[in-house]
């Protein structure tokens, strides 16, 4: 059953956004703030999913501040991660120091993604000309010749001058539009599971740390009452890991994340884990006449480094800058305008994905050769330099290019 969360005239819808992840939700909000009539269609009944990214980078928080939303957003429960650390058999060291950034928000805010999306959806519903429909699974693209003119969901239609596909790494819209991605290669997968957080004894700043062993590593993301734990597997290694059971994972935690040893035995069954197949992929073309893909629909980012949310939101910002002035004129968008969004964003995506591919290849080579997974002495030496830690924080906080919202779009 479709849930109508905000009412307005169906006639005159200018834009239809498919997918209520961070990129789609932010773009819907920006379009509505700029006076563009917009409908967001979300296939699920709510925004709550297990093991979605929880990282709000300084660039995202600065955008929320520009929109006048940061104060209320950060009133919600969250953790401020000001450092990123590597823990190796040879010791621990800091690689990234957000405190060295010149920003009002010198940290990564760790907040369950559903909470962020619910917050932004609530602010968006109050805007004239915006509606959000949940439980709306798109089944068909509407066309006029070669041009896409809307979508069909269930037995209903939403016609629009522009359709935005922001429905994630397994994008149905991408398949319907025949815009396949090219895989760039990934050598690992992740098993996610949850363990309880114990604030009285747990390290106060462990929220985005990596713990390395000889052939696996674990990444942590802090939640208010839980730790979200990601345990790496070789690509395609899920069946073997499942056969081995949870004891190798518990043993890794006892040996390499010793402060979690007291609750490792709470992981009792593989049913408590969720497999995330790591992918790094990009569509050579992000658009058709009347349709534009953003976020993981256009380019699948590895979860390592937490860049996916930031890249999707920055796609939304660039799309808003380029398309809102044209949408305000009420004319069909030329495909060249959509191609321009891809041209502006593609260099940043290529840079981020190239770096992720290099990391994946290095890890695969180290495993094959029996070498340690953790970065070597040269990297550790560089990380001892404050300038290096600041540069790493700057790159992770803003991504390549640092696109910013044109303030005229929300003030005119």
PDB file of C-alpha atoms in Angstrom, residues 146-147 179 285-292 323 326 332-343:
ATOM      1  CA  UNK A 146      13.429   8.230 -26.767  1.00  0.00           C
ATOM      2  CA  UNK A 147      12.640  10.610 -23.920  1.00  0.00           C
ATOM      3  CA  UNK A 179      22.740   2.015 -18.360  1.00  0.00           C
ATOM      4  CA  UNK A 285      26.941   6.968 -19.098  1.00  0.00           C
ATOM      5  CA  UNK A 286      24.782   8.387 -16.280  1.00  0.00           C
ATOM      6  CA  UNK A 287      21.900   9.753 -18.332  1.00  0.00           C
ATOM      7  CA  UNK A 288      19.213   9.275 -20.948  1.00  0.00           C
ATOM      8  CA  UNK A 289      16.936  12.025 -22.307  1.00  0.00           C
ATOM      9  CA  UNK A 290      14.789  12.874 -19.296  1.00  0.00           C
ATOM     10  CA  UNK A 291      16.751  10.746 -16.775  1.00  0.00           C
ATOM     11  CA  UNK A 292      19.877  11.242 -14.654  1.00  0.00           C
ATOM     12  CA  UNK A 323      19.491  21.779 -13.157  1.00  0.00           C
ATOM     13  CA  UNK A 326      16.626  25.172 -16.016  1.00  0.00           C
ATOM     14  CA  UNK A 332      12.177  20.016 -20.837  1.00  0.00           C
ATOM     15  CA  UNK A 333      15.821  19.632 -19.918  1.00  0.00           C
ATOM     16  CA  UNK A 334      18.223  19.054 -22.817  1.00  0.00           C
ATOM     17  CA  UNK A 335      20.301  15.922 -22.369  1.00  0.00           C
ATOM     18  CA  UNK A 336      23.406  18.065 -22.605  1.00  0.00           C
ATOM     19  CA  UNK A 337      22.503  19.550 -19.206  1.00  0.00           C
ATOM     20  CA  UNK A 338      22.438  16.049 -17.734  1.00  0.00           C
ATOM     21  CA  UNK A 339      25.704  15.162 -19.439  1.00  0.00           C
ATOM     22  CA  UNK A 340      27.248  18.258 -17.878  1.00  0.00           C
ATOM     23  CA  UNK A 341      26.434  16.966 -14.383  1.00  0.00           C
ATOM     24  CA  UNK A 342      28.323  13.772 -15.211  1.00  0.00           C
ATOM     25  CA  UNK A 343      31.271  15.716 -16.642  1.00  0.00           C
TER      26      UNK A 343
END
